[in-house]
Coordinates of C-alpha atoms and ligand atoms in Angstrom, one line a residue:
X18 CA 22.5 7.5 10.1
X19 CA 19.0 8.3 11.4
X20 CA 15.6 7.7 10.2
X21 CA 12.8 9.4 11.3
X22 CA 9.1 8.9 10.7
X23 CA 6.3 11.5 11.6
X24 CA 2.7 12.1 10.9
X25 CA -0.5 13.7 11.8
X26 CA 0.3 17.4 12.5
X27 CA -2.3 18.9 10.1
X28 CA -5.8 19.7 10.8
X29 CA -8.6 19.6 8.4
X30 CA -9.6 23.3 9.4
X31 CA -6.9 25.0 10.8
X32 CA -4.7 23.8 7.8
X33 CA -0.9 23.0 7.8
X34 CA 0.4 19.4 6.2
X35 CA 2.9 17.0 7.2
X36 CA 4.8 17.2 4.1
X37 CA 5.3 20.6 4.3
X38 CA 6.8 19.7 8.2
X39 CA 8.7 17.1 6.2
X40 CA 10.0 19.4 4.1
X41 CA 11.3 21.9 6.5
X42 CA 12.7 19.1 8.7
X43 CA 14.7 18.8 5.5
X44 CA 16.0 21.8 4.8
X45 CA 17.0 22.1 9.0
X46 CA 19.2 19.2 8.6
X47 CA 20.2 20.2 5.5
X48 CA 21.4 24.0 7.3
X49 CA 23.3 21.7 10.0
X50 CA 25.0 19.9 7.7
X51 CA 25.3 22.5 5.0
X52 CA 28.9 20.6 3.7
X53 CA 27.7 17.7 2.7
X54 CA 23.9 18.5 1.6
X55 CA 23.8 14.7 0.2
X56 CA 23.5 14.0 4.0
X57 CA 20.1 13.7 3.6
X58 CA 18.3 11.6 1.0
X59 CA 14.6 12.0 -1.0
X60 CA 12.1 12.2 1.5
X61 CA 9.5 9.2 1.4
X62 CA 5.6 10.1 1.5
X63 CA 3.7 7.0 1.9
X64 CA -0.2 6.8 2.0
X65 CA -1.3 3.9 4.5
X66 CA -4.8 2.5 5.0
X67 CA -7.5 5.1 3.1
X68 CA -10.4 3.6 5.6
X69 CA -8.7 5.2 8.6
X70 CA -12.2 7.2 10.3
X71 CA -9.2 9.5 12.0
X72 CA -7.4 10.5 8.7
X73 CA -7.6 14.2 7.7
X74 CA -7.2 13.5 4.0
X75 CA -5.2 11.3 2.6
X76 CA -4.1 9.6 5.8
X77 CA -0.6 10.5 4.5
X78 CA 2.7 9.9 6.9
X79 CA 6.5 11.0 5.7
X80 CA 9.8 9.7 6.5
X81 CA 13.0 11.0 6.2
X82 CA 16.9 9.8 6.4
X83 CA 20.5 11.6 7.3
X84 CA 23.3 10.9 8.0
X85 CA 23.4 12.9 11.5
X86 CA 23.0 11.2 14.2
X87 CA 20.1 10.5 16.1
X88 CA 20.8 12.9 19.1
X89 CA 21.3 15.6 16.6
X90 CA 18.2 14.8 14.2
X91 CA 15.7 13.9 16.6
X92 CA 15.7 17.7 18.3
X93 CA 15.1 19.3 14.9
X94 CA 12.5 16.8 14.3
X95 CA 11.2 17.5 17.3
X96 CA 10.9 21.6 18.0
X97 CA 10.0 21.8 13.9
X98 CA 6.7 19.4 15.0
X99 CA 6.1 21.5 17.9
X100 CA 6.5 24.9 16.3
X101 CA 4.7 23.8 13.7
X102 CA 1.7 20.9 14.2
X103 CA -1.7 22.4 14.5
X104 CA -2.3 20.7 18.1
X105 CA -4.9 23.0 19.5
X106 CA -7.4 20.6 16.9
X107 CA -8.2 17.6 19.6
X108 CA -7.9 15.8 16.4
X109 CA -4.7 16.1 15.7
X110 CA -2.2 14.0 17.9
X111 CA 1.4 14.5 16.7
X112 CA 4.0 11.7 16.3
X113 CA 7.6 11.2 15.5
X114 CA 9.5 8.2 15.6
X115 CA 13.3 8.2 15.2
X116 CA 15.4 5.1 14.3
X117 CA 19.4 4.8 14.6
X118 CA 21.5 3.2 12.0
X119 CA 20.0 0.5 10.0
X120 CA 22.6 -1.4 9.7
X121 CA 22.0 -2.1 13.8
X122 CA 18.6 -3.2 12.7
X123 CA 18.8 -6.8 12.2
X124 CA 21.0 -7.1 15.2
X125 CA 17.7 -5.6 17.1
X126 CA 15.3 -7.6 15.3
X127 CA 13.5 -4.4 14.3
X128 CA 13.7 -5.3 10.6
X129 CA 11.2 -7.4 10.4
X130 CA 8.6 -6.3 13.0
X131 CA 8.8 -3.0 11.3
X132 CA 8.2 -4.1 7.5
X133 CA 5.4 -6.1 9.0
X134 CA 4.1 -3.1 11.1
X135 CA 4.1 -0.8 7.8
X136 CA 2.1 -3.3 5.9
X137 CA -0.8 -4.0 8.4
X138 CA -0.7 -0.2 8.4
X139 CA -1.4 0.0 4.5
X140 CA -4.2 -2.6 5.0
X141 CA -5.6 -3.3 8.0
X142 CA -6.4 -0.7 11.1
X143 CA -3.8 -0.6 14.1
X144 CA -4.2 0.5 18.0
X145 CA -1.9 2.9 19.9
X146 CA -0.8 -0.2 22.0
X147 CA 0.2 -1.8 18.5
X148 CA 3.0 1.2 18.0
X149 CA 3.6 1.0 21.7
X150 CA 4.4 -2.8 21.2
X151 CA 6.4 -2.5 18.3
X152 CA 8.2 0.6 19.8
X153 CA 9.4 -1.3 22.8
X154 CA 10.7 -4.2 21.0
X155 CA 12.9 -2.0 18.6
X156 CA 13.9 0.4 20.9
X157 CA 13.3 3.0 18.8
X158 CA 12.4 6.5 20.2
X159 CA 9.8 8.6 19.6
X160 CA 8.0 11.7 20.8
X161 CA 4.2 12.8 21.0
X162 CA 1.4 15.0 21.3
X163 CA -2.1 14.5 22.6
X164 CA -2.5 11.2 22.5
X165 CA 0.1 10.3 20.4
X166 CA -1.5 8.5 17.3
X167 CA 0.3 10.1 15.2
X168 CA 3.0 7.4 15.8
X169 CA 1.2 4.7 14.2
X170 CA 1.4 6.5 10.6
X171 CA 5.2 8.0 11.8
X172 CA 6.2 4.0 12.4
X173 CA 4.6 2.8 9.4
X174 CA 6.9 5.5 7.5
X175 CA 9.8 4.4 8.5
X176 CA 8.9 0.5 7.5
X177 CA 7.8 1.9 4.2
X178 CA 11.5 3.7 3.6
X179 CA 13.1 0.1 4.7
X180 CA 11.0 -1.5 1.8
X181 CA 11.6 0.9 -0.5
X182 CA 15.6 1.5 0.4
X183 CA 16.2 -1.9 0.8
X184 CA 14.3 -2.7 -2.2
X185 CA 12.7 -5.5 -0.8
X186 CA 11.9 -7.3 -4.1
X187 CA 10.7 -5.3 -7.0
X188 CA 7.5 -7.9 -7.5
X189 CA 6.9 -6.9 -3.3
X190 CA 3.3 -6.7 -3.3
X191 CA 3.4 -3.8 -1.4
X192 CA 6.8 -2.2 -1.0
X193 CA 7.8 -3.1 -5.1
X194 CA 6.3 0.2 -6.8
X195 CA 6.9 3.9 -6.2
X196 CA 6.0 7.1 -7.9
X197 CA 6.8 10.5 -6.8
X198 CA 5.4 13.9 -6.3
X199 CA 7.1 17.4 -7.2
X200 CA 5.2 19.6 -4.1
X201 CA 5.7 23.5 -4.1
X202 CA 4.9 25.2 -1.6
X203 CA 2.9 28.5 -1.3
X204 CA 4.7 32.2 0.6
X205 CA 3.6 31.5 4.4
X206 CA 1.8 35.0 3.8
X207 CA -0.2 33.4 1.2
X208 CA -1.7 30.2 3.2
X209 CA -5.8 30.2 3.6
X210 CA -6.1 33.1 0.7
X211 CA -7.1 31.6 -2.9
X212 CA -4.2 30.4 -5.0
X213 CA -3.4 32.0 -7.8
X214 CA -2.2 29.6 -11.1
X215 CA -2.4 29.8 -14.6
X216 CA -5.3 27.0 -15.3
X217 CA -3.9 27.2 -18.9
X218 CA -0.7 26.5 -18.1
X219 CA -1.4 23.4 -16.2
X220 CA -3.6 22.0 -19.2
X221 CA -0.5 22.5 -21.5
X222 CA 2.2 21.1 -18.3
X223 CA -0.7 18.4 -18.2
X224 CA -0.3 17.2 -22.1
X225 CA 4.0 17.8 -22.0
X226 CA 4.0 15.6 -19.4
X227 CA 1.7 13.0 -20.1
X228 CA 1.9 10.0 -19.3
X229 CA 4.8 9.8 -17.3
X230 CA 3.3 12.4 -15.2
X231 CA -0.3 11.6 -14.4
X232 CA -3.5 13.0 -12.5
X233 CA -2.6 16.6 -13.2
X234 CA -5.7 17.5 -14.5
X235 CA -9.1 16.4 -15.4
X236 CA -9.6 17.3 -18.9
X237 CA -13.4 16.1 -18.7
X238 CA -14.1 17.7 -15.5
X239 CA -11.7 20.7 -16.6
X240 CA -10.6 20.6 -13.0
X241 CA -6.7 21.2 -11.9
X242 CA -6.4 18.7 -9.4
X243 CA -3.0 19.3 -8.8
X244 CA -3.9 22.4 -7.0
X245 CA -5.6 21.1 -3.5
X246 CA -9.0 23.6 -2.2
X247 CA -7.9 23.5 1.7
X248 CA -6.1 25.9 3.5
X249 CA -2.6 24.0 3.4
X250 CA 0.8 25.3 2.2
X251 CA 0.9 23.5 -0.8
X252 CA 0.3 25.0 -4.2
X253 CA 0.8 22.2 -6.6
X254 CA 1.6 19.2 -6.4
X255 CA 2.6 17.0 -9.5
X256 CA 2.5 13.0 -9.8
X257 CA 4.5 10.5 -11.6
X258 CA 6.8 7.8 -12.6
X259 CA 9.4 10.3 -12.8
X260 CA 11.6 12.4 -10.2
X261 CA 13.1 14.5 -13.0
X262 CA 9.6 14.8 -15.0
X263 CA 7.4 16.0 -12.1
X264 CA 9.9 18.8 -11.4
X265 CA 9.4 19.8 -15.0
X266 CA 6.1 19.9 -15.4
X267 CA 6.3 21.4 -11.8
X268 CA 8.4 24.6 -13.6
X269 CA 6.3 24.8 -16.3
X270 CA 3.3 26.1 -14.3
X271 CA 2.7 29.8 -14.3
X272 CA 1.2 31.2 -10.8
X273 CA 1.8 33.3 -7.8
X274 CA 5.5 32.9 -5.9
X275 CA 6.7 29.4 -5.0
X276 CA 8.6 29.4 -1.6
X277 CA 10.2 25.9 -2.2
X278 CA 9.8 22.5 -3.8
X279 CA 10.4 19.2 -2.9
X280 CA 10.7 16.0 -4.7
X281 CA 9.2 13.0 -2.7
X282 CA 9.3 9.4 -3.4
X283 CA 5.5 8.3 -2.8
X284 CA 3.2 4.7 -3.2
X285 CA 0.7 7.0 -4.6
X286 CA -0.7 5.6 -7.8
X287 CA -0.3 2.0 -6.6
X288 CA -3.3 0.4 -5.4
X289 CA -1.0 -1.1 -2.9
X290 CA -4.3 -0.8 -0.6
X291 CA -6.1 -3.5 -2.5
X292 CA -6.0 -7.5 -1.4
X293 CA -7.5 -10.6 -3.0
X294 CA -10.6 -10.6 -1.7
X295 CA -13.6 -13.0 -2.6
X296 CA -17.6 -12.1 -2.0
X297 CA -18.7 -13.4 1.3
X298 CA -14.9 -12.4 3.2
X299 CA -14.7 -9.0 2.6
X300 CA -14.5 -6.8 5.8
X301 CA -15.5 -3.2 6.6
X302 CA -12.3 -1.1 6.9
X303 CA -10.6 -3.1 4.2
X304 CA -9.9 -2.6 0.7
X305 CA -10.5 -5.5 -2.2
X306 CA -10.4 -6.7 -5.5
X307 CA -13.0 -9.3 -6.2
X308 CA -15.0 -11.2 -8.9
X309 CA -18.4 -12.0 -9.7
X310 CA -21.6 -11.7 -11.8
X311 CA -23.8 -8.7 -12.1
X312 CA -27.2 -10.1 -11.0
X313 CA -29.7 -7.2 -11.4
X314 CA -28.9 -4.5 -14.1
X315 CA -27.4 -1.2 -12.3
X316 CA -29.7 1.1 -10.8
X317 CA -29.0 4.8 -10.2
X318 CA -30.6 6.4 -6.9
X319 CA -31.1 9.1 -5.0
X320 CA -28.0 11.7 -5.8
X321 CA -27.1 10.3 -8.8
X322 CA -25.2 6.8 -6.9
X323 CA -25.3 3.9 -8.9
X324 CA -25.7 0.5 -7.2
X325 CA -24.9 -2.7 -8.7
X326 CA -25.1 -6.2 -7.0
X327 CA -22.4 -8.8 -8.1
X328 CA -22.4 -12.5 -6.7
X329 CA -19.9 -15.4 -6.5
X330 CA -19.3 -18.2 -8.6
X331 CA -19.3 -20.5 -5.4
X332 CA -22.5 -21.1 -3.7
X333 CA -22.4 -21.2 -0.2
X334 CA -22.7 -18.4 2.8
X335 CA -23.1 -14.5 2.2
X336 CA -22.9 -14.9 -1.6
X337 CA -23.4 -11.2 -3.0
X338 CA -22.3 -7.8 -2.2
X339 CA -23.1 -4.6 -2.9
X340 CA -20.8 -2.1 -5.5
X341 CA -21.2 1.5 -5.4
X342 CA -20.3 3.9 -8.0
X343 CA -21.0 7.5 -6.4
X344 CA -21.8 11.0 -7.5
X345 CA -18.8 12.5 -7.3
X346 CA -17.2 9.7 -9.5
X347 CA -18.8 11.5 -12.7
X348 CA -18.1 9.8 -15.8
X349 CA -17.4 6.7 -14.6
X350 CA -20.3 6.2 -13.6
X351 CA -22.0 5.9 -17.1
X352 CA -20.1 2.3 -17.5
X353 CA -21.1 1.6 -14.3
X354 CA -24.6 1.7 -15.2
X355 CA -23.6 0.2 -19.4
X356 CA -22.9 -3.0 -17.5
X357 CA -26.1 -5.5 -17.6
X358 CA -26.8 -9.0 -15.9
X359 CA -25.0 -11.6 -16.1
X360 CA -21.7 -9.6 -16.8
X361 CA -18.5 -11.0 -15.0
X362 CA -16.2 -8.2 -13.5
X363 CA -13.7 -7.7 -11.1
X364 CA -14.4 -5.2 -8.6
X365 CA -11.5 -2.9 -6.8
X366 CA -12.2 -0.5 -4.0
X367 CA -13.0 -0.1 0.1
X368 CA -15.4 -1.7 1.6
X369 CA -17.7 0.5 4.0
X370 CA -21.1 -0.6 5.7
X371 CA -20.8 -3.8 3.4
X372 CA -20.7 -2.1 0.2
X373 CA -17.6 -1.9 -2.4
X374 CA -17.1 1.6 -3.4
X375 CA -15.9 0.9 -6.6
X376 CA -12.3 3.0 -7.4
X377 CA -12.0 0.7 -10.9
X378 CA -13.8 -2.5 -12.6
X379 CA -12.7 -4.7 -14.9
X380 CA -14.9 -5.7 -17.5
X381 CA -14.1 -10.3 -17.3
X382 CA -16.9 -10.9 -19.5
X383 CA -20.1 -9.5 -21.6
X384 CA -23.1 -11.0 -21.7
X385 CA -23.8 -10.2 -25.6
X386 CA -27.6 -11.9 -26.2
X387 CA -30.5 -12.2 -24.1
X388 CA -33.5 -14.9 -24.4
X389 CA -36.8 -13.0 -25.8
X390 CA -40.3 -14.9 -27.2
X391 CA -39.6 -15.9 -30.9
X392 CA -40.8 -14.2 -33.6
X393 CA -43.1 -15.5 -36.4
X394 CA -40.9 -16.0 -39.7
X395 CA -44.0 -15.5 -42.1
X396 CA -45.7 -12.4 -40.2
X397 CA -42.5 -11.2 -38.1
X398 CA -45.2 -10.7 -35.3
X399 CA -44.5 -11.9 -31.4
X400 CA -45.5 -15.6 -31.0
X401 CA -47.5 -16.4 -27.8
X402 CA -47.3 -19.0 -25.3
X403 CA -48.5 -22.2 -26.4
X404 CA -49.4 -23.1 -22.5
X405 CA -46.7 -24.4 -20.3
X406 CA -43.9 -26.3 -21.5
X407 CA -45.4 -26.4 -24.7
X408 CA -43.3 -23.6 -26.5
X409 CA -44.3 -20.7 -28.8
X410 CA -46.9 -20.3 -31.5
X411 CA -48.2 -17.9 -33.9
X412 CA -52.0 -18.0 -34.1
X413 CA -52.2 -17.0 -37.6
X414 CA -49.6 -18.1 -39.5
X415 CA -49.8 -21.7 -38.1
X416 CA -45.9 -21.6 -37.2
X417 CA -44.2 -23.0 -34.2
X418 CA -41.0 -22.8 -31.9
X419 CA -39.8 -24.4 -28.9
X420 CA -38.2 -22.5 -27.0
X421 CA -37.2 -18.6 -26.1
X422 CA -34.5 -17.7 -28.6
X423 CA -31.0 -15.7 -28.2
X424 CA -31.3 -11.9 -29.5
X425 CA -28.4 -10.6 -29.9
X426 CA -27.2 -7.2 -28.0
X427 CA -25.4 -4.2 -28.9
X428 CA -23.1 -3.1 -25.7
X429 CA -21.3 -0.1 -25.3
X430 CA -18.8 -1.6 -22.9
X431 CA -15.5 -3.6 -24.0
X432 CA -13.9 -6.1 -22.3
X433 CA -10.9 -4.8 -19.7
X434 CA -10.3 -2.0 -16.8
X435 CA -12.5 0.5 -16.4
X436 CA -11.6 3.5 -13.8
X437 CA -12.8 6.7 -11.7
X438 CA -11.6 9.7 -13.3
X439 CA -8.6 11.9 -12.3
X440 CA -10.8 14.1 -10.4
X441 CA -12.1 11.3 -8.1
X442 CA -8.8 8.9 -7.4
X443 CA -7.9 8.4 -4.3
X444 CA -4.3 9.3 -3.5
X445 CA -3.2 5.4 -3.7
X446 CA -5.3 4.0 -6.3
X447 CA -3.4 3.5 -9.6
X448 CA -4.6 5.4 -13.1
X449 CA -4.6 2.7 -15.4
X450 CA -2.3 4.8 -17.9
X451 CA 0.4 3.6 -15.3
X452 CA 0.1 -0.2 -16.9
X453 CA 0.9 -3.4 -15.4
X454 CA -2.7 -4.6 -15.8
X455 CA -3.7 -8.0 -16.5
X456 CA -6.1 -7.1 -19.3
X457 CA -7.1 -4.4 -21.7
X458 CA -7.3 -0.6 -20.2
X459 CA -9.2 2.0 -21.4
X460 CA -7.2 5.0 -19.3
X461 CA -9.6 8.6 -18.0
X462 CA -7.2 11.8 -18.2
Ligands
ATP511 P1 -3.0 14.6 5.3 O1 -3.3 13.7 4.2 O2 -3.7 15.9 5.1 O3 -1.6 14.7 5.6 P2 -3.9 12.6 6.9 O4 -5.1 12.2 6.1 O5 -2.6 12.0 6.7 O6 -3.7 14.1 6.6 P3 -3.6 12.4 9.7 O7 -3.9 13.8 10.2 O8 -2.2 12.1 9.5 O9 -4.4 12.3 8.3 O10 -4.3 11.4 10.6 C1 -4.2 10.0 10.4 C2 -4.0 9.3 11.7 O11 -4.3 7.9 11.6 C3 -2.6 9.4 12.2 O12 -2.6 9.6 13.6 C4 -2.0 8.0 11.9 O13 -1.0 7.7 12.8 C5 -3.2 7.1 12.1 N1 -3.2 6.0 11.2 C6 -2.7 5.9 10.0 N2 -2.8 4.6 9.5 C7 -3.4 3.9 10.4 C8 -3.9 2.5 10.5 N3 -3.7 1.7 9.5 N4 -4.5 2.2 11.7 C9 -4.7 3.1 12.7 N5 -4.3 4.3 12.6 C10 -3.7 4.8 11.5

């Protein structure tokens, strides 16, 4: 039994995708053990940290398992990389990491140093001396290109397929939830030309499928995002709760020739990225939920961004931060700028040059009235100030209040999750149609 982990072999001009080396890995082993095909298991596409500066999209990395051994799976690993990895981008540093039978982990103490490398990778940022480190204590082997980052994400892989093999604990806070992904994959004679599929038969895959398969489309957009814009080998890709589903909807979809398929078990559509954060600790490079008031009403800048300020309930040090709903969000934006002062939301997305770009909010709390001058009940004109701290009067009329009174105000928003529409989610944030949320959701398709 052999696991092997490998990532960054794409490049964001030249093209290629590590899923598509994954899957060709796959089908190698496959061809060398063509008796027993169960030999090797579902790929495992994992999405670590999405504030990686390096990352060409996605900041994906793939592992895979067989049951050959190591000194016959790490040389297909190996020449498939090489033949295929788009090294002559400087930006693109190859790595695979190969690890022998896990049930020798434990006995090498790898276990554990592994699961906790994989999670640092989903959250935090890691060095090439980290995977060095980690490397030496397990044992494990790996090989690389350039300068051999890609073994960071390749690492992290392989502690992602331990927590979702050994099912470390279903309520896991980051190895308990997995979707999967239906990919197919475009002729080699077709990559970098414009793809051709049916938009109208994704819309109606879209709507079979839905909701166990999610993020297909954007209906308010009317955008396919299943089908990517770069020049990669992948022609679709479908998302969902379900193995069985994705490759159904998958089928469904009319286009040009697909060369293969392959089903892969993902973290995409988990918000696994996110930590309890509170305003005042958050960190650039890090992604948060937090909670707070709205202290200034949203305001929409240059571009169409909308900025909103919340702060904490606990006085003390750097007390507010900065939210950012941006263009490209769309939609969401307009209950970005519904929510008012005074509002109590919980705020989930990356933190970048101290501001929170927002991914989803939850709405905690509305403020519903707001404190105007009263109004005269004989001439239902404005009172004016009677001079300081001596309340409201109306000249004419003779009448008298004391104080500013509560008007009541309509809002648009209701209480519960709010998020960025399909066109505009990140690879591991989770659509709210996906439940599990601790309020009211009011799910974009
Ligand atoms: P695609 O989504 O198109 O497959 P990508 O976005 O996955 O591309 P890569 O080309 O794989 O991007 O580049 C990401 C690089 O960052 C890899 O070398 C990976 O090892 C490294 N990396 C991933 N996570 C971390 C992390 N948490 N800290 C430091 N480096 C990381």
């Amino acid at each position: 039994m052999t696991v092997i982990g490998l990532d960054d072999t794409d490049s964001r001009d030249r093209g290629m995708c590590t899923t598509y080396v994954a899957h060709l890995i796959v089908e190698r082993l496959r061809e060398h053990d063509a008796d027993a095909e169960s030999s090797v298991g579902r790929p495992l596409l994992v999405r670590l940290n999405p504030a990686i500066k390096h990352k060409t999209r996605g900041n994906a990395a793939l592992a895979l398992h067989t049951t050959l051994d190591l000194d016959v799976a790490l040389p297909i690993a190996r020449d498939v990389v090489d033949r295929l990895a788009e090294t002559e981008d400087p930006n693109t540093n190859p790595g695979v990491v190969a690890a022998p039978d896990p049930a020798e982990w434990n006995q090498l103490g790898a276990y554990d140093a592994v699961l906790a490398f994989s999670r640092a990778a989903l959250r935090d940022r890691l060095t090439i001396a980290d995977v060095e480190r980690v490397l030496d204590v397990t044992g494990y082997r790996s090989e690389s290109w350039g300068n051999g980052r890609g073994r960071i994400g390749a690492l992290a892989a392989i502690g992602a397929w331990i927590g979702w093999n050994s099912k470390v604990d279903s309520v896991d806070e980051i190895f308990g939830d997995w979707t999967y992904e239906c990919i197919s994959y475009r002729e080699p004679e077709q990559w970098g030309s414009r793809r051709t599929v049916d938009s109208d038969s994704i819309f109606r895959a879209a709507t079979d499928g839905y909701p166990a398969v999610w993020d297909t489309v954007d209906r308010g957009e009317r955008e396919a995002v299943c089908v990517p814009h770069t020049p990669c080998p992948i022609l679709h890709g479908i998302r969902g709760d379900d193995p069985s589903e994705c490759e159904r909807i998958a089928k469904l979809i009319e286009s040009e020739p697909v060369a293969a398929r392959e089903i892969f078990v993902t973290n995409q559509g988990t918000d696994v990225h996110l930590r309890d954060g509170t305003i005042g600790s958050v960190a650039d490079g890090r992604a948060y939920q937090v909670t707070g008031t709205i202290t200034a009403p949203p305001e929409t800048k240059r571009g169409g961004h909308v900025f909103l300020t919340i702060e904490s309930e606990n006085q003390g040090g750097d007390t507010t931060l900065q939210c950012a709903a941006f263009e490209p969000t769309k939609r969401f934006r307009e209950h970005v700028r519904a929510l008012r002062s005074g509002d109590r939301i919980t705020a989930c997305g990356e933190v970048s040059s101290g501001t929170l770009k927002l991914e989803k909010f939850a709405v905690r709390a509305l403020t519903t009235t707001r404190r105007v001058t009263p109004t005269c009940p004989d001439c239902e004109r404005r009172m004016k100030s009677a001079g300081r701290n001596q309340g409201y009067r109306c000249r004419d009329c003779g009448t008298s209040a004391e104080d500013k009174v509560d008007r009541p105000i309509e809002r648009t928003l209701e209480l519960g999750w709010y998020e960025v529409p399909p066109c505009a989610r990140r690879h591991i944030a989770k659509p709210l149609i996906r439940g599990g949320f601790d309020a009211q959701t009011h799910p974009e398709r």
